[in-house]
Coordinates of C-alpha atoms in Angstrom, one line a residue:
M1 CA 24.1 -30.1 -6.2
D2 CA 26.9 -27.7 -6.3
N3 CA 27.9 -27.7 -9.6
Q4 CA 26.1 -25.2 -11.4
E5 CA 25.2 -27.0 -14.8
N6 CA 23.3 -29.5 -12.6
K7 CA 20.7 -27.6 -10.6
K8 CA 17.5 -27.4 -10.7
R9 CA 16.7 -24.8 -12.2
V10 CA 14.5 -22.8 -10.9
I11 CA 12.0 -19.0 -12.9
I12 CA 10.1 -16.6 -11.5
I13 CA 8.4 -14.5 -13.0
G14 CA 8.3 -10.6 -11.0
G15 CA 11.1 -9.2 -8.7
G16 CA 8.3 -7.9 -5.9
A17 CA 9.7 -8.5 -1.8
G18 CA 7.6 -12.5 -2.2
G19 CA 9.6 -13.2 -5.7
L20 CA 13.0 -12.4 -4.8
Y21 CA 12.0 -14.1 -0.6
A22 CA 10.9 -17.3 -3.0
G23 CA 14.4 -16.9 -5.5
W24 CA 16.3 -15.9 -1.9
R25 CA 14.9 -19.7 -0.2
L26 CA 15.5 -22.1 -3.1
S27 CA 18.8 -20.5 -4.0
Q28 CA 19.7 -21.9 -0.3
K29 CA 18.5 -25.1 -1.5
G30 CA 20.2 -25.5 -4.2
F31 CA 18.3 -24.3 -7.7
K32 CA 19.6 -22.1 -10.4
I33 CA 17.3 -19.1 -10.4
S34 CA 16.5 -16.9 -12.9
I35 CA 13.5 -13.7 -11.9
I36 CA 11.6 -12.2 -15.1
E37 CA 11.3 -8.0 -13.6
R38 CA 8.7 -6.4 -15.9
K39 CA 9.8 -3.4 -14.4
N40 CA 14.0 -1.6 -14.6
F41 CA 14.0 -1.8 -11.3
L42 CA 13.1 -4.9 -7.7
G43 CA 10.9 -5.0 -5.5
G44 CA 7.6 -3.0 -6.6
L45 CA 6.1 -0.5 -4.3
G46 CA 8.2 -2.4 -1.7
T47 CA 11.8 -1.1 -3.1
S48 CA 12.8 2.5 -2.0
I49 CA 14.3 5.0 -5.0
K50 CA 18.4 5.8 -4.4
K51 CA 18.5 9.7 -5.5
D52 CA 20.9 12.0 -4.3
N53 CA 22.0 10.8 -1.1
C54 CA 18.0 9.2 -0.6
L55 CA 17.0 6.5 -0.1
M56 CA 12.6 7.3 -0.7
D57 CA 10.0 5.0 -0.7
I58 CA 7.3 4.1 -2.3
G59 CA 4.1 5.9 0.1
P60 CA 4.7 5.3 3.9
H61 CA 5.8 1.5 4.6
Y62 CA 6.7 -0.2 8.1
I63 CA 6.8 -3.7 8.5
S64 CA 5.1 -6.1 11.1
V65 CA 6.1 -9.9 11.4
N66 CA 4.3 -12.9 13.6
K67 CA 8.1 -13.0 16.6
N68 CA 6.8 -17.1 16.0
S69 CA 6.8 -17.2 13.0
R70 CA 10.1 -18.3 10.1
I71 CA 9.7 -13.9 8.4
F72 CA 11.1 -12.8 11.7
N73 CA 13.8 -15.4 12.1
D74 CA 14.7 -14.8 8.3
V75 CA 14.9 -11.2 8.7
L76 CA 16.5 -11.0 11.6
E77 CA 19.3 -13.1 10.1
L78 CA 18.8 -10.8 6.7
L79 CA 18.9 -7.0 7.8
G80 CA 20.5 -8.0 12.0
E81 CA 19.0 -6.1 15.1
N82 CA 21.4 -3.2 14.2
G83 CA 19.9 -3.1 10.4
I84 CA 15.9 -2.7 12.1
R85 CA 14.0 0.2 14.8
R86 CA 11.8 -1.4 16.6
L87 CA 8.1 0.4 16.0
P88 CA 6.8 -0.2 19.2
S89 CA 4.0 2.6 18.7
V90 CA 2.5 2.9 15.6
E91 CA -0.3 4.4 15.7
S92 CA 1.1 6.8 17.9
F93 CA 2.9 7.8 14.6
F94 CA 0.4 9.4 12.7
K95 CA -1.2 13.6 13.5
S96 CA -3.3 15.2 11.4
F97 CA -4.2 19.2 9.4
Y98 CA -7.5 20.5 10.7
K99 CA -8.7 23.6 11.0
N100 CA -5.1 24.8 9.9
K101 CA -3.1 23.3 12.9
I102 CA -1.4 19.6 13.4
S103 CA -2.8 17.8 15.6
D104 CA -2.2 13.8 17.3
S105 CA -5.5 13.1 16.3
S106 CA -7.7 13.0 14.0
P107 CA -11.7 15.6 13.8
K108 CA -14.2 14.5 15.8
L109 CA -17.6 15.5 16.1
S110 CA -17.8 17.0 19.2
D111 CA -14.8 19.4 17.8
V112 CA -17.3 21.4 15.1
M113 CA -20.0 21.3 18.1
K114 CA -17.5 24.1 19.9
N115 CA -18.7 26.4 16.9
D116 CA -22.3 25.1 15.5
K117 CA -23.6 23.9 18.8
N118 CA -26.8 26.1 17.9
S119 CA -27.1 24.5 14.6
V120 CA -25.8 20.7 15.4
I121 CA -28.2 20.0 18.2
K122 CA -30.4 22.0 16.2
K123 CA -30.5 18.8 13.5
L124 CA -30.2 16.3 15.9
F125 CA -33.5 17.1 17.5
Q126 CA -35.2 17.1 15.1
N127 CA -33.8 14.0 13.9
T128 CA -35.0 12.4 16.7
F129 CA -39.1 13.9 16.3
S130 CA -38.9 13.1 12.8
K131 CA -38.2 10.8 9.7
M132 CA -35.4 10.8 7.1
N133 CA -37.2 12.1 3.7
S134 CA -37.4 9.1 2.0
K135 CA -36.3 10.9 -1.4
T136 CA -32.8 11.5 -1.1
K137 CA -30.8 10.4 -3.3
S138 CA -27.4 11.8 -2.7
S139 CA -24.6 11.0 0.7
E140 CA -24.6 15.4 0.4
E141 CA -28.4 14.6 0.6
Y142 CA -28.5 12.4 3.4
L143 CA -25.7 14.1 5.8
I144 CA -26.6 17.3 5.6
S145 CA -30.7 16.7 6.1
L146 CA -28.9 15.3 9.4
Y147 CA -26.2 17.7 10.5
G148 CA -26.9 21.4 9.0
K149 CA -24.3 22.3 5.9
M150 CA -21.5 23.7 7.8
V151 CA -20.9 20.6 9.6
F152 CA -20.9 18.3 5.7
N153 CA -19.1 20.8 4.5
S154 CA -16.3 21.6 7.7
L155 CA -16.6 18.0 9.2
C156 CA -17.6 15.0 7.3
K157 CA -17.0 16.1 3.2
P158 CA -13.3 16.7 4.2
V159 CA -12.9 13.1 7.2
L160 CA -14.7 11.1 4.2
I161 CA -12.8 12.0 1.4
Q162 CA -9.6 11.5 3.3
T163 CA -11.1 8.4 4.3
Y164 CA -11.9 6.8 0.8
G165 CA -10.9 9.7 -1.4
E166 CA -14.5 10.1 -2.5
I167 CA -18.0 10.5 -1.2
P168 CA -19.1 6.7 -0.6
P169 CA -22.6 5.7 -1.7
L170 CA -26.0 6.2 -0.1
E171 CA -26.0 3.0 1.3
I172 CA -22.4 3.4 2.7
T173 CA -22.7 7.0 3.9
E174 CA -26.0 6.2 5.9
K175 CA -24.7 2.8 7.2
L176 CA -21.5 5.2 9.0
Y177 CA -23.6 8.3 9.7
E178 CA -26.9 7.2 12.0
P179 CA -29.3 10.3 12.7
I180 CA -29.1 9.0 16.4
S181 CA -27.7 11.2 19.6
V182 CA -24.8 12.8 20.1
K183 CA -23.7 10.7 23.1
K184 CA -23.6 7.7 20.0
I185 CA -22.1 10.4 17.7
V186 CA -19.5 11.0 19.3
N187 CA -18.5 7.7 20.0
Y188 CA -19.0 6.3 17.0
V189 CA -16.2 8.3 15.5
N190 CA -14.3 7.6 18.8
K191 CA -14.7 4.7 17.4
N192 CA -14.6 5.3 13.6
Q193 CA -10.9 6.6 14.1
K194 CA -9.8 3.1 15.4
K195 CA -11.1 1.0 12.9
N196 CA -8.0 0.6 10.6
E197 CA -5.5 0.3 14.1
F198 CA -3.0 -2.4 14.2
V199 CA -4.1 -5.7 16.8
Q200 CA -1.2 -5.3 18.6
N201 CA -0.6 -8.5 20.8
S202 CA 2.5 -10.0 22.5
S203 CA 3.4 -11.7 19.4
T204 CA 3.8 -8.4 17.1
F205 CA 6.7 -7.0 16.6
S206 CA 6.6 -3.8 14.2
C207 CA 9.6 -2.7 12.4
Y208 CA 10.6 -0.2 10.5
F209 CA 14.4 -1.4 8.7
K210 CA 16.6 1.9 8.7
N211 CA 18.3 2.3 5.4
G212 CA 14.8 2.1 4.1
M213 CA 12.6 -1.2 2.9
G214 CA 14.1 -1.6 0.4
S215 CA 16.8 -2.9 1.7
I216 CA 16.2 -5.9 2.6
I217 CA 15.2 -6.6 -1.0
D218 CA 19.0 -5.3 -1.9
I219 CA 20.2 -8.4 0.1
F220 CA 17.5 -10.5 -1.5
E221 CA 19.4 -9.7 -5.2
E222 CA 22.7 -9.7 -3.7
K223 CA 22.6 -13.9 -2.5
I224 CA 20.2 -14.5 -6.3
L225 CA 23.6 -13.4 -7.2
G226 CA 25.9 -14.6 -4.6
S227 CA 24.5 -18.1 -4.7
G228 CA 25.0 -18.4 -9.3
G229 CA 21.8 -16.8 -9.6
E230 CA 20.5 -14.3 -12.1
I231 CA 17.6 -11.1 -12.2
I232 CA 17.0 -9.9 -16.2
L233 CA 14.9 -6.5 -15.6
D234 CA 13.0 -4.5 -18.1
A235 CA 11.3 -7.8 -19.6
E236 CA 8.3 -8.0 -21.7
I237 CA 7.4 -11.6 -21.1
K238 CA 5.3 -12.8 -24.0
S239 CA 4.4 -16.6 -24.6
I240 CA 4.9 -19.2 -21.9
T241 CA 5.1 -23.4 -22.5
H242 CA 3.8 -25.2 -19.5
H243 CA 5.3 -28.9 -21.2
E244 CA 9.0 -30.2 -20.4
P245 CA 11.4 -28.7 -21.0
K246 CA 9.2 -25.4 -19.3
T247 CA 9.9 -22.4 -21.3
I248 CA 9.4 -18.2 -21.1
Q249 CA 9.6 -16.4 -24.1
F250 CA 9.8 -12.4 -23.3
V251 CA 11.8 -9.3 -24.7
K252 CA 14.4 -7.0 -23.6
D253 CA 16.5 -4.3 -25.4
N254 CA 13.9 -5.7 -28.7
K255 CA 14.9 -8.7 -29.3
I256 CA 13.9 -12.1 -28.9
F257 CA 15.4 -14.2 -25.2
S258 CA 13.5 -17.6 -24.0
R259 CA 14.7 -19.5 -20.6
T260 CA 13.9 -23.4 -20.1
S261 CA 13.3 -23.8 -16.6
E262 CA 11.9 -27.8 -14.5
I263 CA 9.8 -25.5 -12.4
I264 CA 7.7 -22.4 -12.7
L265 CA 6.7 -19.8 -9.9
Y266 CA 4.5 -16.8 -10.2
S267 CA 5.2 -14.1 -7.7
I268 CA 2.3 -11.7 -10.5
P269 CA -1.4 -10.5 -9.7
L270 CA -3.1 -13.5 -10.6
N271 CA -5.3 -11.6 -12.9
L272 CA -2.7 -11.3 -15.1
A273 CA -0.7 -14.1 -15.3
I274 CA -3.7 -16.4 -16.4
K275 CA -2.4 -14.8 -19.9
W276 CA -0.2 -17.4 -19.9
F277 CA -2.7 -19.3 -20.0
N278 CA -3.9 -20.5 -23.1
D279 CA -7.2 -23.9 -22.8
S280 CA -7.8 -21.0 -19.4
P281 CA -11.6 -20.9 -18.7
N282 CA -13.2 -17.6 -19.3
N283 CA -15.3 -16.9 -15.8
L284 CA -10.9 -16.6 -14.2
D285 CA -11.0 -13.4 -16.2
Q286 CA -11.1 -10.8 -13.7
K287 CA -12.9 -7.3 -14.0
F288 CA -13.4 -4.5 -11.8
D289 CA -15.2 -0.3 -12.4
S290 CA -11.8 1.9 -12.9
D291 CA -13.8 5.4 -11.5
H292 CA -13.3 3.5 -8.5
I293 CA -9.7 3.3 -8.0
S294 CA -7.8 6.6 -8.1
N295 CA -3.6 7.0 -9.6
G296 CA -1.3 7.9 -7.0
I297 CA 0.9 11.2 -7.4
L298 CA 3.9 10.7 -5.4
V299 CA 6.5 14.2 -5.1
Y300 CA 9.6 14.1 -3.2
L301 CA 11.6 16.7 -1.9
L302 CA 14.2 17.8 1.1
V303 CA 13.4 20.0 3.2
D304 CA 16.7 21.5 5.0
T305 CA 15.8 21.0 8.2
P306 CA 15.5 18.5 11.1
K307 CA 12.1 18.1 11.4
L308 CA 8.2 19.9 9.8
F309 CA 6.0 18.2 13.2
D310 CA 6.9 15.5 15.3
G311 CA 5.2 12.8 14.0
W312 CA 5.8 10.4 10.2
I313 CA 2.6 10.3 9.0
L314 CA 0.3 14.0 8.8
D315 CA -3.7 13.0 7.1
I316 CA -4.4 16.6 5.6
Y317 CA -8.2 17.4 6.2
D318 CA -8.2 20.3 3.8
L319 CA -10.5 20.6 0.5
T320 CA -7.4 23.3 -0.5
I321 CA -5.1 21.2 0.0
P322 CA -4.1 18.7 -2.9
F323 CA -2.3 15.8 -1.3
F324 CA -4.0 13.6 1.4
R325 CA -0.9 13.1 3.2
I326 CA 2.6 13.8 3.9
T327 CA 5.2 11.5 4.8
Q328 CA 7.6 12.6 7.3
Q329 CA 10.4 8.9 5.7
T330 CA 13.1 10.9 7.9
F331 CA 10.6 10.1 11.3
L332 CA 11.1 6.0 11.4
S333 CA 15.0 6.3 10.4
S334 CA 17.9 9.4 9.7
N335 CA 20.2 7.0 7.6
V336 CA 17.4 7.3 4.7
A337 CA 18.6 11.7 4.1
P338 CA 21.7 13.6 4.7
K339 CA 22.0 14.4 8.1
N340 CA 19.4 17.0 10.2
K341 CA 16.6 17.0 6.1
T342 CA 14.0 16.6 6.2
L343 CA 12.4 13.9 3.4
L344 CA 8.7 14.4 3.0
C345 CA 6.7 11.9 0.5
C346 CA 3.3 14.5 -0.4
E347 CA 1.0 11.4 -1.7
M348 CA -2.2 13.3 -4.4
R349 CA -4.7 10.8 -5.4
A350 CA -5.4 10.9 -8.8
R351 CA -7.8 10.4 -12.3
D352 CA -6.6 9.6 -15.9
E353 CA -8.5 12.6 -17.0
D354 CA -7.0 14.8 -13.6
K355 CA -5.3 18.1 -14.5
F356 CA -2.4 16.7 -11.4
W357 CA -1.9 13.1 -13.6
N358 CA -1.1 15.1 -16.9
M359 CA 0.7 18.0 -15.6
E360 CA 4.1 18.3 -16.2
D361 CA 7.3 17.5 -13.3
K362 CA 7.9 21.3 -13.1
L363 CA 4.3 22.6 -12.1
L364 CA 3.4 19.9 -9.4
F365 CA 7.0 20.5 -7.8
E366 CA 5.8 24.2 -8.5
E367 CA 2.3 22.9 -7.1
T368 CA 3.3 20.8 -4.2
R369 CA 5.5 24.0 -2.6
T370 CA 3.1 26.1 -2.4
N371 CA 0.2 23.5 -0.8
L372 CA 3.4 22.4 1.6
N373 CA 3.4 26.7 2.5
K374 CA -0.2 26.2 3.6
I375 CA 0.7 23.9 6.0
F376 CA 4.4 24.5 7.0
N377 CA 6.5 28.4 7.1
L378 CA 9.1 27.4 4.7
D379 CA 9.2 30.8 2.0
K380 CA 13.4 31.2 4.2
I381 CA 14.1 26.7 3.8
E382 CA 16.3 25.9 0.9
I383 CA 14.0 22.7 -0.7
D384 CA 15.8 20.5 -3.5
E385 CA 13.4 19.0 -5.5
L386 CA 14.0 15.0 -6.1
L387 CA 11.7 12.9 -7.9
V388 CA 7.9 12.7 -9.3
L389 CA 6.3 9.5 -9.1
K390 CA 2.6 8.5 -11.2
L391 CA 2.0 4.9 -10.6
K392 CA -1.9 3.7 -11.9
N393 CA -4.6 1.8 -10.2
L394 CA -3.2 2.5 -6.7
Y395 CA -6.1 3.0 -4.3
R396 CA -9.2 2.2 -3.8
P397 CA -11.7 3.3 -1.0
Q398 CA -12.7 -0.1 0.9
Y399 CA -15.7 -0.4 0.9
Y400 CA -14.7 -1.4 -3.1
K401 CA -14.7 -4.8 -3.7
I402 CA -13.5 -6.1 -5.9
K403 CA -14.5 -9.7 -6.8
S404 CA -11.2 -11.6 -6.6
N405 CA -11.1 -15.1 -8.3
D406 CA -7.3 -16.1 -7.1
M407 CA -8.6 -19.1 -4.7
E408 CA -9.3 -19.9 -8.6
I409 CA -6.7 -19.2 -10.2
S410 CA -4.2 -20.4 -8.0
Q411 CA -5.8 -24.2 -8.4
Y412 CA -6.0 -23.7 -11.5
I413 CA -1.6 -22.5 -12.6
N414 CA -0.9 -25.6 -9.8
S415 CA -3.0 -27.6 -11.4
F416 CA 0.5 -27.6 -14.1
E417 CA 3.3 -29.8 -12.7
N418 CA 5.9 -28.2 -10.7
E419 CA 3.9 -24.6 -11.8
Y420 CA 3.9 -22.6 -8.5
A421 CA 1.4 -19.2 -7.4
L422 CA 2.6 -16.8 -5.1
G423 CA 1.1 -14.1 -6.2
T424 CA 0.4 -10.9 -4.8
T425 CA -2.1 -8.3 -4.2
T426 CA -3.9 -7.1 -7.6
F427 CA -3.5 -4.3 -6.9
S428 CA -0.8 -2.0 -5.9
D429 CA -2.1 0.2 -3.0
T430 CA -0.3 0.9 0.7
G431 CA -3.8 -1.3 0.4
D432 CA -7.8 -1.9 1.1
N433 CA -7.3 2.0 2.8
P434 CA -5.4 4.5 0.7
T435 CA -5.1 6.6 4.7
R436 CA -3.1 3.5 6.4
L437 CA -1.3 1.5 4.9
S438 CA -2.1 -2.6 4.3
H439 CA -3.3 -4.8 6.7
D440 CA -4.5 -7.8 5.5
D441 CA -5.2 -10.4 8.5
E442 CA -2.7 -13.5 8.3
S443 CA -4.5 -15.4 11.6
V444 CA -7.0 -15.0 14.5
Q445 CA -5.6 -15.5 18.3
D446 CA -8.5 -15.2 20.8
D447 CA -10.7 -14.3 18.6
K448 CA -9.4 -11.1 17.6
P449 CA -7.7 -10.6 14.1
I450 CA -4.0 -10.0 14.0
A451 CA -3.2 -7.5 11.3
Y452 CA 0.7 -8.3 9.9
G453 CA 0.6 -6.6 6.2
G454 CA 0.6 -6.3 2.9
F455 CA 5.2 -7.2 3.3
Y456 CA 4.3 -9.8 6.1
N457 CA 2.4 -11.5 3.9
S458 CA 3.7 -11.6 1.1
L459 CA 6.6 -13.5 2.6
F460 CA 4.1 -15.5 5.0
R461 CA 2.4 -17.2 1.1
S462 CA 5.7 -17.3 -0.5
N463 CA 7.1 -19.3 2.3
Q464 CA 4.5 -21.6 2.2
V465 CA 4.6 -21.7 -1.8
V466 CA 8.4 -22.2 -1.0
E467 CA 8.1 -25.5 1.8
K468 CA 5.3 -27.3 -0.2
M469 CA 7.5 -27.0 -3.8
L470 CA 10.9 -27.9 -1.7
S471 CA 8.3 -31.2 0.2
E472 CA 7.5 -33.2 -3.3
N473 CA 10.5 -31.7 -4.7
K474 CA 12.8 -34.5 -2.8

């Protein structure tokens, strides 16, 4: 298969990490690769944006891998040990801003009790000897009846909004906060703060790529192009013919193009891929309630100081500040920005109708500067405005479950000869929980789920499909 014309052709729809990994693997086996990507850049949310000598990750990213997997060996092969920074304890890099202070842990009920002992104890005493009002209609009423207005406003409300982006429905809140003793509440709060942390074990290797998370995307691109493949960006697919020869028609620069191949891989959200199958079952349409989905606004700044706080991510528990999280991206690697500068990413949640979503970049930079000064004293420090990035449907509360038809869609796509569904995250977060990265369970060890994260799982799923495809195309 050395002759380019004799190579079996593969078209991969989607240029995210999973699609690029599959393209790299298949190019090593002698396939001619074409990747068609709708955006004008590769990597999806796993890339790093280059500007003014900065490599800006789209939100906070790192990767955890199973050291016993092929993915681990592939990452080491591609980046080398010098291109990776191992992260032995990711949780220690998280900080919290609460009550005008930066601390190592999230706010707890015990902190509030120090300032309002009488009110909290009185409420707990009342709850012990009385039943909750069955006419309670909202989460706010319920929490105030448990702890009083002061505790609700100073603790419950900022914790819930920081964690979920909104105050959850009553049935969720009742499970989170029960009318129980001080001891049990404190135990719950302590436990609740840890619920999203990794389950670490000897087989887990967590790391950050020293030249930004997008550095592996650049390597995939270089390897695919170097093997004679092609990558087509900013292309909108219009139709796909599924019989031989498989033909994809797409529009780029207002012109219609086509590509033919023997094999097609779908490395995009599968609910989007189904539209290219004319006779697909109606029940595969996937709908969601946009009222529970928030857009994301990411504001990037370069601050003329080596470090603003001793950590990577600062969770904001202050409702007067519009962004809920600050990522100090230079904390994990000094290679992503000029020396002795701090690369910051400030994240806001916003709905379509919110003022921030419709605000011009210049005003968003001003708003970000103003609110940063509530946390840090930056009056005499030079700040360069780098980029404002607005992303649709970025966050959803973890309690809001979306009925996924991915398995059924995948089976349907795979029923077509030489067509394979890689799939990807249906809604692009940082994941199920907006205050932490996406940790999807890939396996279970010693009866405990091992969370490796969305980046690893994307490569893991691609590897499974590539192995299946190679076995069928020997």
